PDB file of C-alpha atoms in Angstrom:
ATOM      1  CA  MET A 156      -0.214   0.017   0.154  1.00  0.00           C
ATOM      2  CA  CYS A 157       2.942   2.447   0.957  1.00  0.00           C
ATOM      3  CA  LYS A 158       4.661   1.419  -2.437  1.00  0.00           C
ATOM      4  CA  SER A 159       1.396   2.153  -4.288  1.00  0.00           C
ATOM      5  CA  ILE A 160       0.963   5.798  -2.905  1.00  0.00           C
ATOM      6  CA  LEU A 161       4.415   6.571  -3.243  1.00  0.00           C
ATOM      7  CA  SER A 162       4.507   5.329  -6.949  1.00  0.00           C
ATOM      8  CA  LEU A 163       1.580   7.485  -7.552  1.00  0.00           C
ATOM      9  CA  ALA A 164       2.939  10.473  -5.778  1.00  0.00           C
ATOM     10  CA  PHE A 165       6.164  10.071  -8.143  1.00  0.00           C
ATOM     11  CA  PHE A 166       3.818   9.611 -10.974  1.00  0.00           C
ATOM     12  CA  LEU A 167       1.928  12.971 -10.489  1.00  0.00           C
ATOM     13  CA  PHE A 168       5.214  14.899  -9.571  1.00  0.00           C
ATOM     14  CA  ILE A 169       6.641  13.685 -13.011  1.00  0.00           C
ATOM     15  CA  ILE A 170       3.656  14.868 -14.707  1.00  0.00           C
ATOM     16  CA  GLY A 171       3.534  18.113 -13.180  1.00  0.00           C
ATOM     17  CA  PHE A 172       6.988  18.616 -13.740  1.00  0.00           C
ATOM     18  CA  SER A 173       6.603  18.079 -17.313  1.00  0.00           C
ATOM     19  CA  ARG A 174       3.851  19.947 -17.902  1.00  0.00           C
ATOM     20  CA  ALA A 175       5.887  23.054 -16.532  1.00  0.00           C
ATOM     21  CA  GLN A 176       8.385  22.367 -19.646  1.00  0.00           C
ATOM     22  CA  GLU A 177       8.482  25.006 -22.373  1.00  0.00           C
ATOM     23  CA  THR A 178       9.171  23.521 -25.908  1.00  0.00           C
ATOM     24  CA  PHE A 179      11.173  27.024 -27.176  1.00  0.00           C
ATOM     25  CA  PRO A 180      13.183  29.844 -25.686  1.00  0.00           C
ATOM     26  CA  VAL A 181      11.494  32.932 -25.180  1.00  0.00           C
ATOM     27  CA  ASN A 182      13.338  35.312 -27.503  1.00  0.00           C
ATOM     28  CA  GLY A 183      14.002  38.783 -25.453  1.00  0.00           C
ATOM     29  CA  VAL A 184      12.940  39.581 -21.962  1.00  0.00           C
ATOM     30  CA  ARG A 185      10.339  37.241 -20.295  1.00  0.00           C
ATOM     31  CA  ASP A 186       7.010  38.860 -19.018  1.00  0.00           C
ATOM     32  CA  ASP A 187       4.988  36.037 -17.574  1.00  0.00           C
ATOM     33  CA  ARG A 188       2.347  38.846 -16.395  1.00  0.00           C
ATOM     34  CA  ILE A 189      -1.360  38.500 -17.466  1.00  0.00           C
ATOM     35  CA  LYS A 190      -2.087  41.301 -19.228  1.00  0.00           C
ATOM     36  CA  VAL A 191      -5.262  42.974 -18.236  1.00  0.00           C
ATOM     37  CA  TYR A 192      -6.711  46.076 -19.148  1.00  0.00           C
ATOM     38  CA  ALA A 193      -9.595  48.285 -17.476  1.00  0.00           C
ATOM     39  CA  PHE A 194     -11.225  50.841 -19.506  1.00  0.00           C
ATOM     40  CA  THR A 195     -13.457  52.899 -17.138  1.00  0.00           C
ATOM     41  CA  ASN A 196     -15.858  55.692 -17.111  1.00  0.00           C
ATOM     42  CA  ALA A 197     -16.657  55.434 -21.219  1.00  0.00           C
ATOM     43  CA  THR A 198     -19.984  55.766 -22.507  1.00  0.00           C
ATOM     44  CA  ILE A 199     -20.094  51.837 -23.785  1.00  0.00           C
ATOM     45  CA  PHE A 200     -22.472  50.230 -26.414  1.00  0.00           C
ATOM     46  CA  ARG A 201     -23.114  46.756 -25.980  1.00  0.00           C
ATOM     47  CA  ASP A 202     -25.205  46.688 -29.053  1.00  0.00           C
ATOM     48  CA  TYR A 203     -26.914  48.919 -31.618  1.00  0.00           C
ATOM     49  CA  ARG A 204     -29.550  49.306 -28.654  1.00  0.00           C
ATOM     50  CA  THR A 205     -27.757  49.112 -25.569  1.00  0.00           C
ATOM     51  CA  LYS A 206     -26.010  52.153 -24.184  1.00  0.00           C
ATOM     52  CA  LEU A 207     -24.107  52.222 -21.056  1.00  0.00           C
ATOM     53  CA  GLU A 208     -22.688  55.488 -19.251  1.00  0.00           C
ATOM     54  CA  LYS A 209     -19.556  55.494 -17.023  1.00  0.00           C
ATOM     55  CA  ALA A 210     -19.196  51.865 -17.747  1.00  0.00           C
ATOM     56  CA  THR A 211     -16.137  49.781 -17.673  1.00  0.00           C
ATOM     57  CA  LEU A 212     -14.488  47.860 -20.063  1.00  0.00           C
ATOM     58  CA  ILE A 213     -12.328  44.671 -19.034  1.00  0.00           C
ATOM     59  CA  ILE A 214      -9.777  42.830 -21.489  1.00  0.00           C
ATOM     60  CA  ARG A 215      -7.785  40.072 -20.558  1.00  0.00           C
ATOM     61  CA  GLU A 216      -5.222  38.714 -23.185  1.00  0.00           C
ATOM     62  CA  GLY A 217      -6.621  40.254 -25.909  1.00  0.00           C
ATOM     63  CA  LYS A 218     -10.475  39.072 -25.270  1.00  0.00           C
ATOM     64  CA  VAL A 219     -13.323  41.023 -23.620  1.00  0.00           C
ATOM     65  CA  VAL A 220     -14.140  39.296 -20.375  1.00  0.00           C
ATOM     66  CA  ALA A 221     -16.437  42.214 -18.957  1.00  0.00           C
ATOM     67  CA  VAL A 222     -18.516  44.908 -19.880  1.00  0.00           C
ATOM     68  CA  GLY A 223     -20.756  46.949 -17.567  1.00  0.00           C
ATOM     69  CA  THR A 224     -21.467  49.565 -14.680  1.00  0.00           C
ATOM     70  CA  GLY A 225     -20.161  47.426 -11.986  1.00  0.00           C
ATOM     71  CA  SER A 226     -17.425  45.785 -13.319  1.00  0.00           C
ATOM     72  CA  SER A 227     -14.835  45.026 -10.304  1.00  0.00           C
ATOM     73  CA  ILE A 228     -11.311  45.835 -11.707  1.00  0.00           C
ATOM     74  CA  PRO A 229      -8.536  43.046 -11.339  1.00  0.00           C
ATOM     75  CA  LYS A 230      -5.859  43.627  -9.380  1.00  0.00           C
ATOM     76  CA  GLY A 231      -2.711  44.530 -11.383  1.00  0.00           C
ATOM     77  CA  ALA A 232      -5.157  45.592 -14.167  1.00  0.00           C
ATOM     78  CA  ILE A 233      -3.615  48.421 -16.384  1.00  0.00           C
ATOM     79  CA  VAL A 234      -6.203  51.202 -15.563  1.00  0.00           C
ATOM     80  CA  GLN A 235      -7.216  53.853 -18.558  1.00  0.00           C
ATOM     81  CA  ASP A 236      -9.660  56.548 -17.427  1.00  0.00           C
ATOM     82  CA  LEU A 237     -11.997  57.188 -20.908  1.00  0.00           C
ATOM     83  CA  SER A 238     -13.929  60.118 -19.713  1.00  0.00           C
ATOM     84  CA  GLY A 239     -15.852  61.742 -22.424  1.00  0.00           C
ATOM     85  CA  LYS A 240     -15.073  58.758 -24.770  1.00  0.00           C
ATOM     86  CA  THR A 241     -16.801  56.424 -26.634  1.00  0.00           C
ATOM     87  CA  ILE A 242     -16.834  52.528 -27.039  1.00  0.00           C
ATOM     88  CA  TYR A 243     -18.660  50.343 -29.719  1.00  0.00           C
ATOM     89  CA  PRO A 244     -18.256  47.285 -31.463  1.00  0.00           C
ATOM     90  CA  ALA A 245     -17.880  47.640 -35.293  1.00  0.00           C
ATOM     91  CA  LEU A 246     -15.991  46.163 -38.612  1.00  0.00           C
ATOM     92  CA  VAL A 247     -12.882  45.553 -40.352  1.00  0.00           C
ATOM     93  CA  ASP A 248     -12.731  45.765 -43.931  1.00  0.00           C
ATOM     94  CA  ILE A 249      -9.991  43.683 -44.921  1.00  0.00           C
ATOM     95  CA  TYR A 250     -10.100  44.262 -48.579  1.00  0.00           C
ATOM     96  CA  SER A 251      -9.862  48.533 -49.251  1.00  0.00           C
ATOM     97  CA  GLY A 252      -8.824  50.855 -51.173  1.00  0.00           C
ATOM     98  CA  TYR A 253      -9.355  53.720 -48.673  1.00  0.00           C
ATOM     99  CA  GLY A 254      -6.954  56.725 -48.426  1.00  0.00           C
ATOM    100  CA  LEU A 255      -4.922  55.238 -51.766  1.00  0.00           C
ATOM    101  CA  PRO A 256      -4.951  56.879 -55.200  1.00  0.00           C
ATOM    102  CA  GLU A 257      -7.251  55.193 -57.630  1.00  0.00           C
ATOM    103  CA  VAL A 258      -5.107  53.088 -60.200  1.00  0.00           C
ATOM    104  CA  GLU A 259      -5.935  54.016 -64.108  1.00  0.00           C
ATOM    105  CA  LYS A 260      -5.728  50.774 -66.173  1.00  0.00           C
ATOM    106  CA  ARG A 261      -3.933  51.258 -69.488  1.00  0.00           C
ATOM    107  CA  SER A 262      -5.804  50.219 -72.557  1.00  0.00           C
ATOM    108  CA  PHE A 263      -3.442  48.479 -75.159  1.00  0.00           C
ATOM    109  CA  ASN A 264      -2.724  49.186 -78.504  1.00  0.00           C
ATOM    110  CA  PHE A 265      -1.705  46.095 -80.506  1.00  0.00           C
ATOM    111  CA  PHE A 266      -0.504  47.933 -83.340  1.00  0.00           C
ATOM    112  CA  ALA A 267       2.206  49.418 -81.577  1.00  0.00           C
ATOM    113  CA  THR A 268       5.596  48.252 -80.740  1.00  0.00           C
ATOM    114  CA  PRO A 269       5.727  45.761 -77.779  1.00  0.00           C
ATOM    115  CA  GLN A 270       6.861  46.716 -74.381  1.00  0.00           C
ATOM    116  CA  MET A 271       9.308  44.094 -73.302  1.00  0.00           C
ATOM    117  CA  GLU A 272      10.105  45.563 -70.107  1.00  0.00           C
ATOM    118  CA  THR A 273       9.400  47.760 -67.463  1.00  0.00           C
ATOM    119  CA  ASN A 274       9.147  51.688 -67.474  1.00  0.00           C
ATOM    120  CA  LYS A 275       9.469  52.203 -63.883  1.00  0.00           C
ATOM    121  CA  LYS A 276      13.210  53.585 -63.365  1.00  0.00           C
ATOM    122  CA  GLY A 277      15.057  51.737 -60.981  1.00  0.00           C
ATOM    123  CA  PRO A 278      15.880  48.259 -59.432  1.00  0.00           C
ATOM    124  CA  PHE A 279      12.822  46.681 -60.181  1.00  0.00           C
ATOM    125  CA  ALA A 280      11.174  43.636 -61.553  1.00  0.00           C
ATOM    126  CA  TRP A 281      11.000  43.389 -65.343  1.00  0.00           C
ATOM    127  CA  ASN A 282       7.355  43.031 -65.494  1.00  0.00           C
ATOM    128  CA  GLN A 283       5.163  45.982 -64.055  1.00  0.00           C
ATOM    129  CA  THR A 284       2.871  43.679 -62.549  1.00  0.00           C
ATOM    130  CA  ILE A 285       5.316  42.582 -59.649  1.00  0.00           C
ATOM    131  CA  ARG A 286       5.449  45.461 -57.292  1.00  0.00           C
ATOM    132  CA  PRO A 287       6.522  44.071 -54.023  1.00  0.00           C
ATOM    133  CA  GLU A 288       8.228  47.382 -53.028  1.00  0.00           C
ATOM    134  CA  THR A 289       4.584  49.352 -53.041  1.00  0.00           C
ATOM    135  CA  ASN A 290       4.025  50.200 -49.316  1.00  0.00           C
ATOM    136  CA  ALA A 291       0.593  51.692 -49.061  1.00  0.00           C
ATOM    137  CA  VAL A 292       1.391  53.825 -45.638  1.00  0.00           C
ATOM    138  CA  THR A 293       3.775  55.969 -47.736  1.00  0.00           C
ATOM    139  CA  GLU A 294       0.770  56.833 -50.165  1.00  0.00           C
ATOM    140  CA  PHE A 295      -2.095  56.797 -47.613  1.00  0.00           C
ATOM    141  CA  LYS A 296      -4.251  59.977 -46.921  1.00  0.00           C
ATOM    142  CA  VAL A 297      -6.999  60.441 -44.548  1.00  0.00           C
ATOM    143  CA  ASN A 298      -9.995  60.737 -46.570  1.00  0.00           C
ATOM    144  CA  ASP A 299     -12.886  62.531 -44.363  1.00  0.00           C
ATOM    145  CA  LYS A 300     -16.076  61.602 -46.954  1.00  0.00           C
ATOM    146  CA  ASP A 301     -14.850  58.107 -47.459  1.00  0.00           C
ATOM    147  CA  ALA A 302     -14.610  57.386 -43.646  1.00  0.00           C
ATOM    148  CA  GLU A 303     -17.515  59.095 -43.034  1.00  0.00           C
ATOM    149  CA  SER A 304     -19.362  56.515 -45.350  1.00  0.00           C
ATOM    150  CA  LEU A 305     -17.471  53.726 -44.196  1.00  0.00           C
ATOM    151  CA  ARG A 306     -18.335  54.440 -40.639  1.00  0.00           C
ATOM    152  CA  VAL A 307     -22.375  54.476 -41.415  1.00  0.00           C
ATOM    153  CA  GLN A 308     -21.749  51.048 -42.513  1.00  0.00           C
ATOM    154  CA  GLY A 309     -20.413  49.861 -39.453  1.00  0.00           C
ATOM    155  CA  PHE A 310     -16.720  49.905 -40.380  1.00  0.00           C
ATOM    156  CA  GLU A 311     -14.007  51.549 -38.168  1.00  0.00           C
ATOM    157  CA  ALA A 312     -10.714  50.129 -39.369  1.00  0.00           C
ATOM    158  CA  VAL A 313      -9.712  49.227 -42.887  1.00  0.00           C
ATOM    159  CA  LEU A 314      -6.891  47.104 -44.043  1.00  0.00           C
ATOM    160  CA  SER A 315      -6.021  49.211 -47.319  1.00  0.00           C
ATOM    161  CA  HIS A 316      -3.880  48.399 -50.229  1.00  0.00           C
ATOM    162  CA  VAL A 317      -2.774  49.742 -53.497  1.00  0.00           C
ATOM    163  CA  LYS A 318      -4.861  47.623 -56.051  1.00  0.00           C
ATOM    164  CA  ASP A 319      -2.382  47.841 -58.985  1.00  0.00           C
ATOM    165  CA  GLY A 320      -0.800  44.486 -60.219  1.00  0.00           C
ATOM    166  CA  ILE A 321      -0.122  40.856 -59.441  1.00  0.00           C
ATOM    167  CA  ALA A 322       2.132  41.129 -56.591  1.00  0.00           C
ATOM    168  CA  ARG A 323       0.777  44.497 -54.664  1.00  0.00           C
ATOM    169  CA  GLY A 324       3.139  44.656 -51.990  1.00  0.00           C
ATOM    170  CA  SER A 325       2.276  45.788 -48.406  1.00  0.00           C
ATOM    171  CA  SER A 326      -1.175  46.948 -46.972  1.00  0.00           C
ATOM    172  CA  VAL A 327      -1.675  49.232 -44.114  1.00  0.00           C
ATOM    173  CA  LEU A 328      -4.307  48.969 -41.086  1.00  0.00           C
ATOM    174  CA  VAL A 329      -5.795  52.361 -40.375  1.00  0.00           C
ATOM    175  CA  LEU A 330      -8.653  53.488 -38.023  1.00  0.00           C
ATOM    176  CA  LEU A 331     -11.712  55.701 -39.711  1.00  0.00           C
ATOM    177  CA  ALA A 332     -10.646  58.769 -37.773  1.00  0.00           C
ATOM    178  CA  SER A 333     -10.679  61.936 -38.774  1.00  0.00           C
ATOM    179  CA  ASP A 334      -7.499  62.786 -37.688  1.00  0.00           C
ATOM    180  CA  ALA A 335      -3.796  63.258 -38.973  1.00  0.00           C
ATOM    181  CA  GLU A 336      -2.455  59.974 -40.855  1.00  0.00           C
ATOM    182  CA  GLN A 337       0.278  59.449 -38.210  1.00  0.00           C
ATOM    183  CA  ASN A 338      -2.516  59.119 -35.632  1.00  0.00           C
ATOM    184  CA  VAL A 339      -4.773  56.622 -37.220  1.00  0.00           C
ATOM    185  CA  VAL A 340      -2.347  54.210 -38.687  1.00  0.00           C
ATOM    186  CA  ILE A 341      -2.602  51.108 -36.447  1.00  0.00           C
ATOM    187  CA  ILE A 342       0.067  48.729 -38.304  1.00  0.00           C
ATOM    188  CA  ASP A 343       1.973  50.499 -41.350  1.00  0.00           C
ATOM    189  CA  LYS A 344       2.896  47.099 -42.694  1.00  0.00           C
ATOM    190  CA  ALA A 345       0.174  44.514 -42.169  1.00  0.00           C
ATOM    191  CA  SER A 346       0.305  41.897 -44.881  1.00  0.00           C
ATOM    192  CA  ALA A 347       1.120  41.328 -48.535  1.00  0.00           C
ATOM    193  CA  HIS A 348      -1.408  41.057 -51.410  1.00  0.00           C
ATOM    194  CA  TYR A 349      -1.666  39.199 -54.457  1.00  0.00           C
ATOM    195  CA  SER A 350      -4.197  39.503 -57.295  1.00  0.00           C
ATOM    196  CA  PHE A 351      -4.733  37.951 -61.033  1.00  0.00           C
ATOM    197  CA  ASP A 352      -5.262  41.639 -62.075  1.00  0.00           C
ATOM    198  CA  ARG A 353      -2.830  42.885 -63.944  1.00  0.00           C
ATOM    199  CA  GLY A 354      -3.518  46.718 -63.018  1.00  0.00           C
ATOM    200  CA  SER A 355      -2.008  49.881 -64.623  1.00  0.00           C
ATOM    201  CA  SER A 356       1.008  47.716 -66.255  1.00  0.00           C
ATOM    202  CA  SER A 357       1.154  48.592 -70.345  1.00  0.00           C
ATOM    203  CA  GLN A 358       3.204  45.306 -70.819  1.00  0.00           C
ATOM    204  CA  LEU A 359       1.052  42.764 -72.836  1.00  0.00           C
ATOM    205  CA  TYR A 360       2.221  39.864 -70.459  1.00  0.00           C
ATOM    206  CA  PRO A 361       0.621  38.050 -68.933  1.00  0.00           C
ATOM    207  CA  THR A 362      -2.556  37.776 -70.629  1.00  0.00           C
ATOM    208  CA  SER A 363      -3.949  35.169 -68.701  1.00  0.00           C
ATOM    209  CA  ILE A 364      -4.685  33.521 -65.159  1.00  0.00           C
ATOM    210  CA  MET A 365      -2.201  30.864 -66.057  1.00  0.00           C
ATOM    211  CA  GLY A 366       0.341  33.519 -67.377  1.00  0.00           C
ATOM    212  CA  SER A 367      -0.153  35.614 -63.671  1.00  0.00           C
ATOM    213  CA  ILE A 368       0.472  32.398 -62.141  1.00  0.00           C
ATOM    214  CA  ALA A 369       3.584  31.551 -63.986  1.00  0.00           C
ATOM    215  CA  LEU A 370       5.207  34.859 -63.540  1.00  0.00           C
ATOM    216  CA  LEU A 371       4.876  35.186 -59.907  1.00  0.00           C
ATOM    217  CA  ARG A 372       6.079  31.660 -59.576  1.00  0.00           C
ATOM    218  CA  GLN A 373       8.912  32.750 -61.897  1.00  0.00           C
ATOM    219  CA  THR A 374       9.730  35.510 -59.601  1.00  0.00           C
ATOM    220  CA  TYR A 375      10.034  33.445 -56.559  1.00  0.00           C
ATOM    221  CA  TYR A 376      12.553  31.058 -58.244  1.00  0.00           C
ATOM    222  CA  ASP A 377      14.560  34.004 -59.503  1.00  0.00           C
ATOM    223  CA  VAL A 378      14.547  35.398 -56.138  1.00  0.00           C
ATOM    224  CA  GLN A 379      15.825  32.210 -54.701  1.00  0.00           C
ATOM    225  CA  TRP A 380      18.415  31.855 -57.404  1.00  0.00           C
ATOM    226  CA  TYR A 381      20.011  34.984 -56.876  1.00  0.00           C
ATOM    227  CA  LYS A 382      19.793  34.796 -52.795  1.00  0.00           C
ATOM    228  CA  ASN A 383      21.669  31.182 -53.265  1.00  0.00           C
ATOM    229  CA  SER A 384      24.314  32.495 -55.814  1.00  0.00           C
ATOM    230  CA  THR A 385      28.194  32.682 -55.123  1.00  0.00           C
ATOM    231  CA  ASP A 386      28.727  35.178 -57.645  1.00  0.00           C
ATOM    232  CA  ARG A 387      29.553  38.444 -55.598  1.00  0.00           C
ATOM    233  CA  SER A 388      28.569  40.676 -58.572  1.00  0.00           C
ATOM    234  CA  LEU A 389      25.020  39.023 -58.382  1.00  0.00           C
ATOM    235  CA  ASN A 390      24.699  38.563 -54.309  1.00  0.00           C
ATOM    236  CA  PRO A 391      26.900  41.309 -52.371  1.00  0.00           C
ATOM    237  CA  HIS A 392      25.825  39.730 -49.297  1.00  0.00           C
ATOM    238  CA  TYR A 393      27.366  35.976 -50.280  1.00  0.00           C
ATOM    239  CA  SER A 394      30.585  35.552 -48.247  1.00  0.00           C
TER     240      SER A 394
END
């Protein structure tokens, strides 16, 4: 009986010890604190018909855990007084061109001499539909009229990118607020975007979805080839 109890205790100890182990190291300064935020004294809309005054919103580890006028603030929470501010649920448009210039598609002249390479000056891809250097945040401008139209539909933030080309570069995540550009940007390089739409390129190639896939695939092959090249004239970072 005694041996059975000792064996069970040892078994439970091993289980508890093994569960405490991490499978990978923490990169940077370790912070084991549970992140809890409490936004107090705000006007909060729980839904389209329920409005709470001087209410508190509590977020734990990125999730809403409490909303109300009598919510107790957890110990150690980061408290922010939002007197005079309003909190309400809203949508995020993840495919938008808000705040960015319109892309003008060019018409083809089949009787003209075909354009073989890009007209864009600089170290860019030979085909103008490949535009990974595009960074939406550098072209973004707040548009109060468009922002108001989106807010009326229930949106409060958008993921906006330049809708030009097959490889379209990076998008920017912004709030739909009437404020300076630097104050509404949430993430300056949020995601990479791709399409089968050629956009403004005046080159004839590609003319089909198959051609678009082939061009994009070859682009990645070329990048890998240059990356692995041992020729210093092609890869200055090789040593």
